[in-house]
C-alpha cells in the first residue's frame, strides 16, 4: 500500500540503519504445514510481540481500502 512507501528524502541512511531484523511469518505453506506456521506465530508473538506477514494472499486493493477506512475513522470529529 502507498502509505508505506516513503519518498527518497525520507528514507533512512543505509550507513546508519544496518539491516534491521524483525520476524517474518510466511503463510505460503499454511495449507501443508499449518501446525508449523501456527507454532511460529505463537513463538514469535511471545518473543517479539509483533511480526510481518508475507504471502498472505490479500490483494493491495483490499489493504488500501482498509487503511482508507482506518484513516477515515480517526479523522472523524469527536
mmCIF file with all atom_site columns, N, CA and C in Angstrom:
data_model
loop_
_atom_site.group_PDB
_atom_site.id
_atom_site.type_symbol
_atom_site.label_atom_id
_atom_site.label_alt_id
_atom_site.label_comp_id
_atom_site.label_asym_id
_atom_site.label_entity_id
_atom_site.label_seq_id
_atom_site.pdbx_PDB_ins_code
_atom_site.Cartn_x
_atom_site.Cartn_y
_atom_site.Cartn_z
_atom_site.occupancy
_atom_site.B_iso_or_equiv
_atom_site.pdbx_formal_charge
_atom_site.auth_seq_id
_atom_site.auth_comp_id
_atom_site.auth_asym_id
_atom_site.auth_atom_id
_atom_site.pdbx_PDB_model_num
ATOM 1   N N  . UNK A 1 1  ? 0.821   -1.203  0.000  1.00 0.00 ? 1  UNK A N  1
ATOM 2   C CA . UNK A 1 1  ? 0.000   0.000   0.000  1.00 0.00 ? 1  UNK A CA 1
ATOM 3   C C  . UNK A 1 1  ? 0.862   1.262   0.000  1.00 0.00 ? 1  UNK A C  1
ATOM 4   N N  . UNK A 1 2  ? 0.368   2.302   -0.624 1.00 0.00 ? 2  UNK A N  1
ATOM 5   C CA . UNK A 1 2  ? 1.137   3.531   -0.787 1.00 0.00 ? 2  UNK A CA 1
ATOM 6   C C  . UNK A 1 2  ? 1.485   4.201   0.531  1.00 0.00 ? 2  UNK A C  1
ATOM 7   N N  . UNK A 1 3  ? 0.713   3.965   1.587  1.00 0.00 ? 3  UNK A N  1
ATOM 8   C CA . UNK A 1 3  ? 1.008   4.578   2.882  1.00 0.00 ? 3  UNK A CA 1
ATOM 9   C C  . UNK A 1 3  ? 2.393   4.178   3.396  1.00 0.00 ? 3  UNK A C  1
ATOM 10  N N  . UNK A 1 4  ? 2.888   3.024   2.983  1.00 0.00 ? 4  UNK A N  1
ATOM 11  C CA . UNK A 1 4  ? 4.172   2.535   3.469  1.00 0.00 ? 4  UNK A CA 1
ATOM 12  C C  . UNK A 1 4  ? 5.340   2.909   2.559  1.00 0.00 ? 4  UNK A C  1
ATOM 13  N N  . UNK A 1 5  ? 5.071   3.601   1.475  1.00 0.00 ? 5  UNK A N  1
ATOM 14  C CA . UNK A 1 5  ? 6.133   3.990   0.550  1.00 0.00 ? 5  UNK A CA 1
ATOM 15  C C  . UNK A 1 5  ? 6.575   5.405   0.891  1.00 0.00 ? 5  UNK A C  1
ATOM 16  N N  . UNK A 1 6  ? 7.825   5.549   1.272  1.00 0.00 ? 6  UNK A N  1
ATOM 17  C CA . UNK A 1 6  ? 8.373   6.839   1.665  1.00 0.00 ? 6  UNK A CA 1
ATOM 18  C C  . UNK A 1 6  ? 9.099   7.487   0.490  1.00 0.00 ? 6  UNK A C  1
ATOM 19  N N  . UNK A 1 7  ? 9.039   8.830   0.407  1.00 0.00 ? 7  UNK A N  1
ATOM 20  C CA . UNK A 1 7  ? 9.816   9.499   -0.639 1.00 0.00 ? 7  UNK A CA 1
ATOM 21  C C  . UNK A 1 7  ? 11.308  9.338   -0.361 1.00 0.00 ? 7  UNK A C  1
ATOM 22  N N  . UNK A 1 8  ? 12.131  9.426   -1.395 1.00 0.00 ? 8  UNK A N  1
ATOM 23  C CA . UNK A 1 8  ? 13.574  9.224   -1.210 1.00 0.00 ? 8  UNK A CA 1
ATOM 24  C C  . UNK A 1 8  ? 14.191  10.131  -0.148 1.00 0.00 ? 8  UNK A C  1
ATOM 25  N N  . UNK A 1 9  ? 13.628  11.331  0.039  1.00 0.00 ? 9  UNK A N  1
ATOM 26  C CA . UNK A 1 9  ? 14.187  12.247  1.039  1.00 0.00 ? 9  UNK A CA 1
ATOM 27  C C  . UNK A 1 9  ? 13.931  11.781  2.468  1.00 0.00 ? 9  UNK A C  1
ATOM 28  N N  . UNK A 1 10 ? 12.992  10.870  2.655  1.00 0.00 ? 10 UNK A N  1
ATOM 29  C CA . UNK A 1 10 ? 12.651  10.396  4.000  1.00 0.00 ? 10 UNK A CA 1
ATOM 30  C C  . UNK A 1 10 ? 13.183  9.001   4.305  1.00 0.00 ? 10 UNK A C  1
ATOM 31  N N  . UNK A 1 11 ? 13.841  8.394   3.363  1.00 0.00 ? 11 UNK A N  1
ATOM 32  C CA . UNK A 1 11 ? 14.323  7.037   3.609  1.00 0.00 ? 11 UNK A CA 1
ATOM 33  C C  . UNK A 1 11 ? 15.530  7.070   4.535  1.00 0.00 ? 11 UNK A C  1
ATOM 34  N N  . UNK A 1 12 ? 15.702  6.043   5.359  1.00 0.00 ? 12 UNK A N  1
ATOM 35  C CA . UNK A 1 12 ? 16.827  6.018   6.286  1.00 0.00 ? 12 UNK A CA 1
ATOM 36  C C  . UNK A 1 12 ? 18.165  5.958   5.560  1.00 0.00 ? 12 UNK A C  1
ATOM 37  N N  . UNK A 1 13 ? 19.149  6.465   6.207  1.00 0.00 ? 13 UNK A N  1
ATOM 38  C CA . UNK A 1 13 ? 20.505  6.419   5.677  1.00 0.00 ? 13 UNK A CA 1
ATOM 39  C C  . UNK A 1 13 ? 21.034  5.001   5.842  1.00 0.00 ? 13 UNK A C  1
ATOM 40  N N  . UNK A 1 14 ? 21.399  4.331   4.755  1.00 0.00 ? 14 UNK A N  1
ATOM 41  C CA . UNK A 1 14 ? 21.844  2.930   4.871  1.00 0.00 ? 14 UNK A CA 1
ATOM 42  C C  . UNK A 1 14 ? 23.099  2.756   5.721  1.00 0.00 ? 14 UNK A C  1
ATOM 43  N N  . UNK A 1 15 ? 23.859  3.824   5.917  1.00 0.00 ? 15 UNK A N  1
ATOM 44  C CA . UNK A 1 15 ? 25.059  3.689   6.747  1.00 0.00 ? 15 UNK A CA 1
ATOM 45  C C  . UNK A 1 15 ? 24.718  3.695   8.229  1.00 0.00 ? 15 UNK A C  1
ATOM 46  N N  . UNK A 1 16 ? 23.540  4.249   8.588  1.00 0.00 ? 16 UNK A N  1
ATOM 47  C CA . UNK A 1 16 ? 23.151  4.255   9.999  1.00 0.00 ? 16 UNK A CA 1
ATOM 48  C C  . UNK A 1 16 ? 22.170  3.140   10.332 1.00 0.00 ? 16 UNK A C  1
ATOM 49  N N  . UNK A 1 17 ? 21.442  2.661   9.341  1.00 0.00 ? 17 UNK A N  1
ATOM 50  C CA . UNK A 1 17 ? 20.498  1.568   9.559  1.00 0.00 ? 17 UNK A CA 1
ATOM 51  C C  . UNK A 1 17 ? 21.093  0.311   8.949  1.00 0.00 ? 17 UNK A C  1
ATOM 52  N N  . UNK A 1 18 ? 21.525  -0.578  9.776  1.00 0.00 ? 18 UNK A N  1
ATOM 53  C CA . UNK A 1 18 ? 22.191  -1.781  9.274  1.00 0.00 ? 18 UNK A CA 1
ATOM 54  C C  . UNK A 1 18 ? 21.233  -2.962  9.257  1.00 0.00 ? 18 UNK A C  1
ATOM 55  N N  . UNK A 1 19 ? 20.474  -3.049  8.202  1.00 0.00 ? 19 UNK A N  1
ATOM 56  C CA . UNK A 1 19 ? 19.547  -4.171  8.014  1.00 0.00 ? 19 UNK A CA 1
ATOM 57  C C  . UNK A 1 19 ? 18.788  -4.518  9.283  1.00 0.00 ? 19 UNK A C  1
ATOM 58  N N  . UNK A 1 20 ? 17.838  -3.678  9.659  1.00 0.00 ? 20 UNK A N  1
ATOM 59  C CA . UNK A 1 20 ? 17.063  -4.012  10.857 1.00 0.00 ? 20 UNK A CA 1
ATOM 60  C C  . UNK A 1 20 ? 16.409  -5.380  10.675 1.00 0.00 ? 20 UNK A C  1
ATOM 61  N N  . UNK A 1 21 ? 16.481  -6.180  11.689 1.00 0.00 ? 21 UNK A N  1
ATOM 62  C CA . UNK A 1 21 ? 15.958  -7.540  11.601 1.00 0.00 ? 21 UNK A CA 1
ATOM 63  C C  . UNK A 1 21 ? 14.716  -7.641  12.477 1.00 0.00 ? 21 UNK A C  1
ATOM 64  N N  . UNK A 1 22 ? 13.649  -8.074  11.897 1.00 0.00 ? 22 UNK A N  1
ATOM 65  C CA . UNK A 1 22 ? 12.435  -8.361  12.640 1.00 0.00 ? 22 UNK A CA 1
ATOM 66  C C  . UNK A 1 22 ? 11.819  -9.606  12.024 1.00 0.00 ? 22 UNK A C  1
ATOM 67  N N  . UNK A 1 23 ? 10.980  -10.293 12.785 1.00 0.00 ? 23 UNK A N  1
ATOM 68  C CA . UNK A 1 23 ? 10.477  -11.585 12.316 1.00 0.00 ? 23 UNK A CA 1
ATOM 69  C C  . UNK A 1 23 ? 9.493   -11.477 11.149 1.00 0.00 ? 23 UNK A C  1
ATOM 70  N N  . UNK A 1 24 ? 9.611   -12.429 10.250 1.00 0.00 ? 24 UNK A N  1
ATOM 71  C CA . UNK A 1 24 ? 8.683   -12.581 9.135  1.00 0.00 ? 24 UNK A CA 1
ATOM 72  C C  . UNK A 1 24 ? 7.952   -13.909 9.293  1.00 0.00 ? 24 UNK A C  1
ATOM 73  N N  . UNK A 1 25 ? 6.660   -13.894 9.093  1.00 0.00 ? 25 UNK A N  1
ATOM 74  C CA . UNK A 1 25 ? 5.859   -15.117 9.075  1.00 0.00 ? 25 UNK A CA 1
ATOM 75  C C  . UNK A 1 25 ? 5.388   -15.310 7.633  1.00 0.00 ? 25 UNK A C  1
ATOM 76  N N  . UNK A 1 26 ? 5.802   -16.403 7.022  1.00 0.00 ? 26 UNK A N  1
ATOM 77  C CA . UNK A 1 26 ? 5.456   -16.697 5.634  1.00 0.00 ? 26 UNK A CA 1
ATOM 78  C C  . UNK A 1 26 ? 4.277   -17.664 5.618  1.00 0.00 ? 26 UNK A C  1
ATOM 79  N N  . UNK A 1 27 ? 3.146   -17.199 5.105  1.00 0.00 ? 27 UNK A N  1
ATOM 80  C CA . UNK A 1 27 ? 1.937   -18.032 5.071  1.00 0.00 ? 27 UNK A CA 1
ATOM 81  C C  . UNK A 1 27 ? 1.816   -18.878 3.810  1.00 0.00 ? 27 UNK A C  1
ATOM 82  N N  . UNK A 1 28 ? 2.835   -18.869 2.979  1.00 0.00 ? 28 UNK A N  1
ATOM 83  C CA . UNK A 1 28 ? 2.772   -19.625 1.728  1.00 0.00 ? 28 UNK A CA 1
ATOM 84  C C  . UNK A 1 28 ? 2.505   -21.114 1.973  1.00 0.00 ? 28 UNK A C  1
ATOM 85  N N  . UNK A 1 29 ? 3.055   -21.660 3.039  1.00 0.00 ? 29 UNK A N  1
ATOM 86  C CA . UNK A 1 29 ? 2.905   -23.101 3.298  1.00 0.00 ? 29 UNK A CA 1
ATOM 87  C C  . UNK A 1 29 ? 1.832   -23.412 4.339  1.00 0.00 ? 29 UNK A C  1
ATOM 88  N N  . UNK A 1 30 ? 0.915   -22.474 4.580  1.00 0.00 ? 30 UNK A N  1
ATOM 89  C CA . UNK A 1 30 ? -0.110  -22.669 5.617  1.00 0.00 ? 30 UNK A CA 1
ATOM 90  C C  . UNK A 1 30 ? -0.970  -23.907 5.348  1.00 0.00 ? 30 UNK A C  1
ATOM 91  N N  . UNK A 1 31 ? -1.206  -24.244 4.089  1.00 0.00 ? 31 UNK A N  1
ATOM 92  C CA . UNK A 1 31 ? -2.050  -25.402 3.775  1.00 0.00 ? 31 UNK A CA 1
ATOM 93  C C  . UNK A 1 31 ? -1.352  -26.729 4.050  1.00 0.00 ? 31 UNK A C  1
ATOM 94  N N  . UNK A 1 32 ? -0.049  -26.783 3.867  1.00 0.00 ? 32 UNK A N  1
ATOM 95  C CA . UNK A 1 32 ? 0.672   -28.047 4.033  1.00 0.00 ? 32 UNK A CA 1
ATOM 96  C C  . UNK A 1 32 ? 1.397   -28.165 5.373  1.00 0.00 ? 32 UNK A C  1
ATOM 97  N N  . UNK A 1 33 ? 1.719   -27.033 5.974  1.00 0.00 ? 33 UNK A N  1
ATOM 98  C CA . UNK A 1 33 ? 2.476   -27.052 7.239  1.00 0.00 ? 33 UNK A CA 1
ATOM 99  C C  . UNK A 1 33 ? 1.798   -26.173 8.284  1.00 0.00 ? 33 UNK A C  1
ATOM 100 N N  . UNK A 1 34 ? 0.499   -26.340 8.415  1.00 0.00 ? 34 UNK A N  1
ATOM 101 C CA . UNK A 1 34 ? -0.306  -25.483 9.289  1.00 0.00 ? 34 UNK A CA 1
ATOM 102 C C  . UNK A 1 34 ? 0.214   -25.447 10.727 1.00 0.00 ? 34 UNK A C  1
ATOM 103 N N  . UNK A 1 35 ? 0.503   -26.607 11.309 1.00 0.00 ? 35 UNK A N  1
ATOM 104 C CA . UNK A 1 35 ? 0.969   -26.644 12.701 1.00 0.00 ? 35 UNK A CA 1
ATOM 105 C C  . UNK A 1 35 ? 2.285   -25.894 12.864 1.00 0.00 ? 35 UNK A C  1
ATOM 106 N N  . UNK A 1 36 ? 3.180   -26.024 11.894 1.00 0.00 ? 36 UNK A N  1
ATOM 107 C CA . UNK A 1 36 ? 4.463   -25.316 11.959 1.00 0.00 ? 36 UNK A CA 1
ATOM 108 C C  . UNK A 1 36 ? 4.265   -23.805 11.909 1.00 0.00 ? 36 UNK A C  1
ATOM 109 N N  . UNK A 1 37 ? 3.391   -23.347 11.021 1.00 0.00 ? 37 UNK A N  1
ATOM 110 C CA . UNK A 1 37 ? 3.139   -21.913 10.896 1.00 0.00 ? 37 UNK A CA 1
ATOM 111 C C  . UNK A 1 37 ? 2.500   -21.382 12.176 1.00 0.00 ? 37 UNK A C  1
ATOM 112 N N  . UNK A 1 38 ? 1.552   -22.116 12.724 1.00 0.00 ? 38 UNK A N  1
ATOM 113 C CA . UNK A 1 38 ? 0.898   -21.692 13.966 1.00 0.00 ? 38 UNK A CA 1
ATOM 114 C C  . UNK A 1 38 ? 1.909   -21.619 15.102 1.00 0.00 ? 38 UNK A C  1
ATOM 115 N N  . UNK A 1 39 ? 2.780   -22.588 15.188 1.00 0.00 ? 39 UNK A N  1
ATOM 116 C CA . UNK A 1 39 ? 3.817   -22.577 16.226 1.00 0.00 ? 39 UNK A CA 1
ATOM 117 C C  . UNK A 1 39 ? 4.762   -21.391 16.032 1.00 0.00 ? 39 UNK A C  1
ATOM 118 N N  . UNK A 1 40 ? 5.088   -21.089 14.795 1.00 0.00 ? 40 UNK A N  1
ATOM 119 C CA . UNK A 1 40 ? 5.948   -19.941 14.511 1.00 0.00 ? 40 UNK A CA 1
ATOM 120 C C  . UNK A 1 40 ? 5.265   -18.638 14.943 1.00 0.00 ? 40 UNK A C  1
ATOM 121 N N  . UNK A 1 41 ? 3.975   -18.505 14.672 1.00 0.00 ? 41 UNK A N  1
ATOM 122 C CA . UNK A 1 41 ? 3.224   -17.322 15.098 1.00 0.00 ? 41 UNK A CA 1
ATOM 123 C C  . UNK A 1 41 ? 3.217   -17.231 16.621 1.00 0.00 ? 41 UNK A C  1
ATOM 124 N N  . UNK A 1 42 ? 2.980   -18.342 17.294 1.00 0.00 ? 42 UNK A N  1
ATOM 125 C CA . UNK A 1 42 ? 2.940   -18.343 18.760 1.00 0.00 ? 42 UNK A CA 1
ATOM 126 C C  . UNK A 1 42 ? 4.280   -17.923 19.350 1.00 0.00 ? 42 UNK A C  1
ATOM 127 N N  . UNK A 1 43 ? 5.346   -18.561 18.903 1.00 0.00 ? 43 UNK A N  1
ATOM 128 C CA . UNK A 1 43 ? 6.672   -18.255 19.446 1.00 0.00 ? 43 UNK A CA 1
ATOM 129 C C  . UNK A 1 43 ? 7.089   -16.813 19.147 1.00 0.00 ? 43 UNK A C  1
ATOM 130 N N  . UNK A 1 44 ? 6.820   -16.373 17.937 1.00 0.00 ? 44 UNK A N  1
ATOM 131 C CA . UNK A 1 44 ? 7.186   -15.007 17.563 1.00 0.00 ? 44 UNK A CA 1
ATOM 132 C C  . UNK A 1 44 ? 6.383   -13.990 18.360 1.00 0.00 ? 44 UNK A C  1
ATOM 133 N N  . UNK A 1 45 ? 5.118   -14.264 18.588 1.00 0.00 ? 45 UNK A N  1
ATOM 134 C CA . UNK A 1 45 ? 4.283   -13.364 19.386 1.00 0.00 ? 45 UNK A CA 1
ATOM 135 C C  . UNK A 1 45 ? 4.786   -13.277 20.820 1.00 0.00 ? 45 UNK A C  1
ATOM 136 N N  . UNK A 1 46 ? 5.145   -14.414 21.386 1.00 0.00 ? 46 UNK A N  1
ATOM 137 C CA . UNK A 1 46 ? 5.644   -14.429 22.763 1.00 0.00 ? 46 UNK A CA 1
ATOM 138 C C  . UNK A 1 46 ? 6.999   -13.742 22.882 1.00 0.00 ? 46 UNK A C  1
ATOM 139 N N  . UNK A 1 47 ? 7.854   -13.932 21.882 1.00 0.00 ? 47 UNK A N  1
ATOM 140 C CA . UNK A 1 47 ? 9.218   -13.411 21.945 1.00 0.00 ? 47 UNK A CA 1
ATOM 141 C C  . UNK A 1 47 ? 9.301   -11.946 21.532 1.00 0.00 ? 47 UNK A C  1
ATOM 142 N N  . UNK A 1 48 ? 8.701   -11.617 20.400 1.00 0.00 ? 48 UNK A N  1
ATOM 143 C CA . UNK A 1 48 ? 8.826   -10.278 19.843 1.00 0.00 ? 48 UNK A CA 1
ATOM 144 C C  . UNK A 1 48 ? 7.608   -9.400  20.113 1.00 0.00 ? 48 UNK A C  1
ATOM 145 N N  . UNK A 1 49 ? 6.430   -9.991  20.072 1.00 0.00 ? 49 UNK A N  1
ATOM 146 C CA . UNK A 1 49 ? 5.205   -9.216  20.229 1.00 0.00 ? 49 UNK A CA 1
ATOM 147 C C  . UNK A 1 49 ? 4.664   -8.665  18.916 1.00 0.00 ? 49 UNK A C  1
ATOM 148 N N  . UNK A 1 50 ? 5.425   -8.798  17.845 1.00 0.00 ? 50 UNK A N  1
ATOM 149 C CA . UNK A 1 50 ? 4.985   -8.336  16.531 1.00 0.00 ? 50 UNK A CA 1
ATOM 150 C C  . UNK A 1 50 ? 5.751   -9.094  15.455 1.00 0.00 ? 50 UNK A C  1
ATOM 151 N N  . UNK A 1 51 ? 5.233   -9.032  14.230 1.00 0.00 ? 51 UNK A N  1
ATOM 152 C CA . UNK A 1 51 ? 5.899   -9.677  13.101 1.00 0.00 ? 51 UNK A CA 1
ATOM 153 C C  . UNK A 1 51 ? 5.264   -9.170  11.819 1.00 0.00 ? 51 UNK A C  1
ATOM 154 N N  . UNK A 1 52 ? 5.932   -9.398  10.714 1.00 0.00 ? 52 UNK A N  1
ATOM 155 C CA . UNK A 1 52 ? 5.388   -9.069  9.401  1.00 0.00 ? 52 UNK A CA 1
ATOM 156 C C  . UNK A 1 52 ? 4.932   -10.360 8.743  1.00 0.00 ? 52 UNK A C  1
ATOM 157 N N  . UNK A 1 53 ? 3.747   -10.325 8.160  1.00 0.00 ? 53 UNK A N  1
ATOM 158 C CA . UNK A 1 53 ? 3.205   -11.489 7.462  1.00 0.00 ? 53 UNK A CA 1
ATOM 159 C C  . UNK A 1 53 ? 3.434   -11.297 5.964  1.00 0.00 ? 53 UNK A C  1
ATOM 160 N N  . UNK A 1 54 ? 4.000   -12.320 5.323  1.00 0.00 ? 54 UNK A N  1
ATOM 161 C CA . UNK A 1 54 ? 4.198   -12.281 3.875  1.00 0.00 ? 54 UNK A CA 1
ATOM 162 C C  . UNK A 1 54 ? 3.455   -13.457 3.237  1.00 0.00 ? 54 UNK A C  1
ATOM 163 N N  . UNK A 1 55 ? 3.183   -13.330 1.963  1.00 0.00 ? 55 UNK A N  1
ATOM 164 C CA . UNK A 1 55 ? 2.449   -14.359 1.200  1.00 0.00 ? 55 UNK A CA 1
ATOM 165 C C  . UNK A 1 55 ? 1.101   -14.688 1.833  1.00 0.00 ? 55 UNK A C  1
ATOM 166 N N  . UNK A 1 56 ? 0.397   -13.635 2.268  1.00 0.00 ? 56 UNK A N  1
ATOM 167 C CA . UNK A 1 56 ? -0.910  -13.813 2.912  1.00 0.00 ? 56 UNK A CA 1
ATOM 168 C C  . UNK A 1 56 ? -2.044  -13.891 1.905  1.00 0.00 ? 56 UNK A C  1
ATOM 169 N N  . UNK A 1 57 ? -1.817  -13.462 0.675  1.00 0.00 ? 57 UNK A N  1
ATOM 170 C CA . UNK A 1 57 ? -2.835  -13.573 -0.362 1.00 0.00 ? 57 UNK A CA 1
ATOM 171 C C  . UNK A 1 57 ? -3.855  -12.449 -0.380 1.00 0.00 ? 57 UNK A C  1
ATOM 172 N N  . UNK A 1 58 ? -3.695  -11.434 0.455  1.00 0.00 ? 58 UNK A N  1
ATOM 173 C CA . UNK A 1 58 ? -4.623  -10.302 0.458  1.00 0.00 ? 58 UNK A CA 1
ATOM 174 C C  . UNK A 1 58 ? -4.116  -9.287  -0.560 1.00 0.00 ? 58 UNK A C  1
ATOM 175 N N  . UNK A 1 59 ? -4.964  -8.933  -1.517 1.00 0.00 ? 59 UNK A N  1
ATOM 176 C CA . UNK A 1 59 ? -4.514  -8.039  -2.591 1.00 0.00 ? 59 UNK A CA 1
ATOM 177 C C  . UNK A 1 59 ? -4.317  -6.608  -2.080 1.00 0.00 ? 59 UNK A C  1
ATOM 178 N N  . UNK A 1 60 ? -3.465  -5.869  -2.778 1.00 0.00 ? 60 UNK A N  1
ATOM 179 C CA . UNK A 1 60 ? -3.140  -4.498  -2.385 1.00 0.00 ? 60 UNK A CA 1
ATOM 180 C C  . UNK A 1 60 ? -4.376  -3.603  -2.328 1.00 0.00 ? 60 UNK A C  1
ATOM 181 N N  . UNK A 1 61 ? -5.332  -3.825  -3.223 1.00 0.00 ? 61 UNK A N  1
ATOM 182 C CA . UNK A 1 61 ? -6.549  -3.014  -3.231 1.00 0.00 ? 61 UNK A CA 1
ATOM 183 C C  . UNK A 1 61 ? -7.328  -3.140  -1.934 1.00 0.00 ? 61 UNK A C  1
ATOM 184 N N  . UNK A 1 62 ? -7.459  -4.350  -1.429 1.00 0.00 ? 62 UNK A N  1
ATOM 185 C CA . UNK A 1 62 ? -8.172  -4.579  -0.158 1.00 0.00 ? 62 UNK A CA 1
ATOM 186 C C  . UNK A 1 62 ? -7.408  -3.929  0.992  1.00 0.00 ? 62 UNK A C  1
ATOM 187 N N  . UNK A 1 63 ? -6.085  -4.082  1.006  1.00 0.00 ? 63 UNK A N  1
ATOM 188 C CA . UNK A 1 63 ? -5.279  -3.463  2.061  1.00 0.00 ? 63 UNK A CA 1
ATOM 189 C C  . UNK A 1 63 ? -5.426  -1.944  2.028  1.00 0.00 ? 63 UNK A C  1
ATOM 190 N N  . UNK A 1 64 ? -5.431  -1.365  0.833  1.00 0.00 ? 64 UNK A N  1
ATOM 191 C CA . UNK A 1 64 ? -5.578  0.086   0.712  1.00 0.00 ? 64 UNK A CA 1
ATOM 192 C C  . UNK A 1 64 ? -6.950  0.533   1.207  1.00 0.00 ? 64 UNK A C  1
ATOM 193 N N  . UNK A 1 65 ? -8.007  -0.215  0.883  1.00 0.00 ? 65 UNK A N  1
ATOM 194 C CA . UNK A 1 65 ? -9.353  0.119   1.362  1.00 0.00 ? 65 UNK A CA 1
ATOM 195 C C  . UNK A 1 65 ? -9.418  0.081   2.882  1.00 0.00 ? 65 UNK A C  1
ATOM 196 N N  . UNK A 1 66 ? -8.762  -0.891  3.486  1.00 0.00 ? 66 UNK A N  1
ATOM 197 C CA . UNK A 1 66 ? -8.738  -0.999  4.937  1.00 0.00 ? 66 UNK A CA 1
ATOM 198 C C  . UNK A 1 66 ? -8.030  0.209   5.550  1.00 0.00 ? 66 UNK A C  1
ATOM 199 N N  . UNK A 1 67 ? -6.888  0.583   4.991  1.00 0.00 ? 67 UNK A N  1
ATOM 200 C CA . UNK A 1 67 ? -6.158  1.744   5.502  1.00 0.00 ? 67 UNK A CA 1
ATOM 201 C C  . UNK A 1 67 ? -6.968  3.026   5.326  1.00 0.00 ? 67 UNK A C  1
ATOM 202 N N  . UNK A 1 68 ? -7.656  3.162   4.208  1.00 0.00 ? 68 UNK A N  1
ATOM 203 C CA . UNK A 1 68 ? -8.513  4.330   3.992  1.00 0.00 ? 68 UNK A CA 1
ATOM 204 C C  . UNK A 1 68 ? -9.624  4.383   5.038  1.00 0.00 ? 68 UNK A C  1
ATOM 205 N N  . UNK A 1 69 ? -10.204 3.234   5.354  1.00 0.00 ? 69 UNK A N  1
ATOM 206 C CA . UNK A 1 69 ? -11.240 3.176   6.379  1.00 0.00 ? 69 UNK A CA 1
ATOM 207 C C  . UNK A 1 69 ? -10.717 3.553   7.754  1.00 0.00 ? 69 UNK A C  1
ATOM 208 N N  . UNK A 1 70 ? -9.530  3.090   8.087  1.00 0.00 ? 70 UNK A N  1
ATOM 209 C CA . UNK A 1 70 ? -8.918  3.435   9.377  1.00 0.00 ? 70 UNK A CA 1
ATOM 210 C C  . UNK A 1 70 ? -8.656  4.936   9.436  1.00 0.00 ? 70 UNK A C  1
ATOM 211 N N  . UNK A 1 71 ? -8.101  5.491   8.366  1.00 0.00 ? 71 UNK A N  1
ATOM 212 C CA . UNK A 1 71 ? -7.849  6.940   8.329  1.00 0.00 ? 71 UNK A CA 1
ATOM 213 C C  . UNK A 1 71 ? -9.156  7.712   8.494  1.00 0.00 ? 71 UNK A C  1
ATOM 214 N N  . UNK A 1 72 ? -10.190 7.294   7.772  1.00 0.00 ? 72 UNK A N  1
ATOM 215 C CA . UNK A 1 72 ? -11.485 7.958   7.865  1.00 0.00 ? 72 UNK A CA 1
ATOM 216 C C  . UNK A 1 72 ? -12.051 7.904   9.270  1.00 0.00 ? 72 UNK A C  1
ATOM 217 N N  . UNK A 1 73 ? -11.891 6.780   9.936  1.00 0.00 ? 73 UNK A N  1
ATOM 218 C CA . UNK A 1 73 ? -12.384 6.637   11.305 1.00 0.00 ? 73 UNK A CA 1
ATOM 219 C C  . UNK A 1 73 ? -11.682 7.617   12.237 1.00 0.00 ? 73 UNK A C  1
ATOM 220 N N  . UNK A 1 74 ? -10.372 7.696   12.150 1.00 0.00 ? 74 UNK A N  1
ATOM 221 C CA . UNK A 1 74 ? -9.620  8.537   13.070 1.00 0.00 ? 74 UNK A CA 1
ATOM 222 C C  . UNK A 1 74 ? -9.665  10.020  12.700 1.00 0.00 ? 74 UNK A C  1
ATOM 223 N N  . UNK A 1 75 ? -10.157 10.355  11.520 1.00 0.00 ? 75 UNK A N  1
ATOM 224 C CA . UNK A 1 75 ? -10.295 11.758  11.126 1.00 0.00 ? 75 UNK A CA 1
ATOM 225 C C  . UNK A 1 75 ? -11.661 12.332  11.505 1.00 0.00 ? 75 UNK A C  1
ATOM 226 N N  . UNK A 1 76 ? -12.529 11.519  12.097 1.00 0.00 ? 76 UNK A N  1
ATOM 227 C CA . UNK A 1 76 ? -13.857 11.990  12.472 1.00 0.00 ? 76 UNK A CA 1
ATOM 228 C C  . UNK A 1 76 ? -13.773 13.000  13.611 1.00 0.00 ? 76 UNK A C  1
ATOM 229 N N  . UNK A 1 77 ? -14.712 13.933  13.605 1.00 0.00 ? 77 UNK A N  1
ATOM 230 C CA . UNK A 1 77 ? -14.810 14.888  14.714 1.00 0.00 ? 77 UNK A CA 1
ATOM 231 C C  . UNK A 1 77 ? -15.344 14.171  15.943 1.00 0.00 ? 77 UNK A C  1
ATOM 232 N N  . UNK A 1 78 ? -14.878 14.603  17.093 1.00 0.00 ? 78 UNK A N  1
ATOM 233 C CA . UNK A 1 78 ? -15.361 13.996  18.345 1.00 0.00 ? 78 UNK A CA 1
ATOM 234 C C  . UNK A 1 78 ? -16.639 14.622  18.798 1.00 0.00 ? 78 UNK A C  1
#
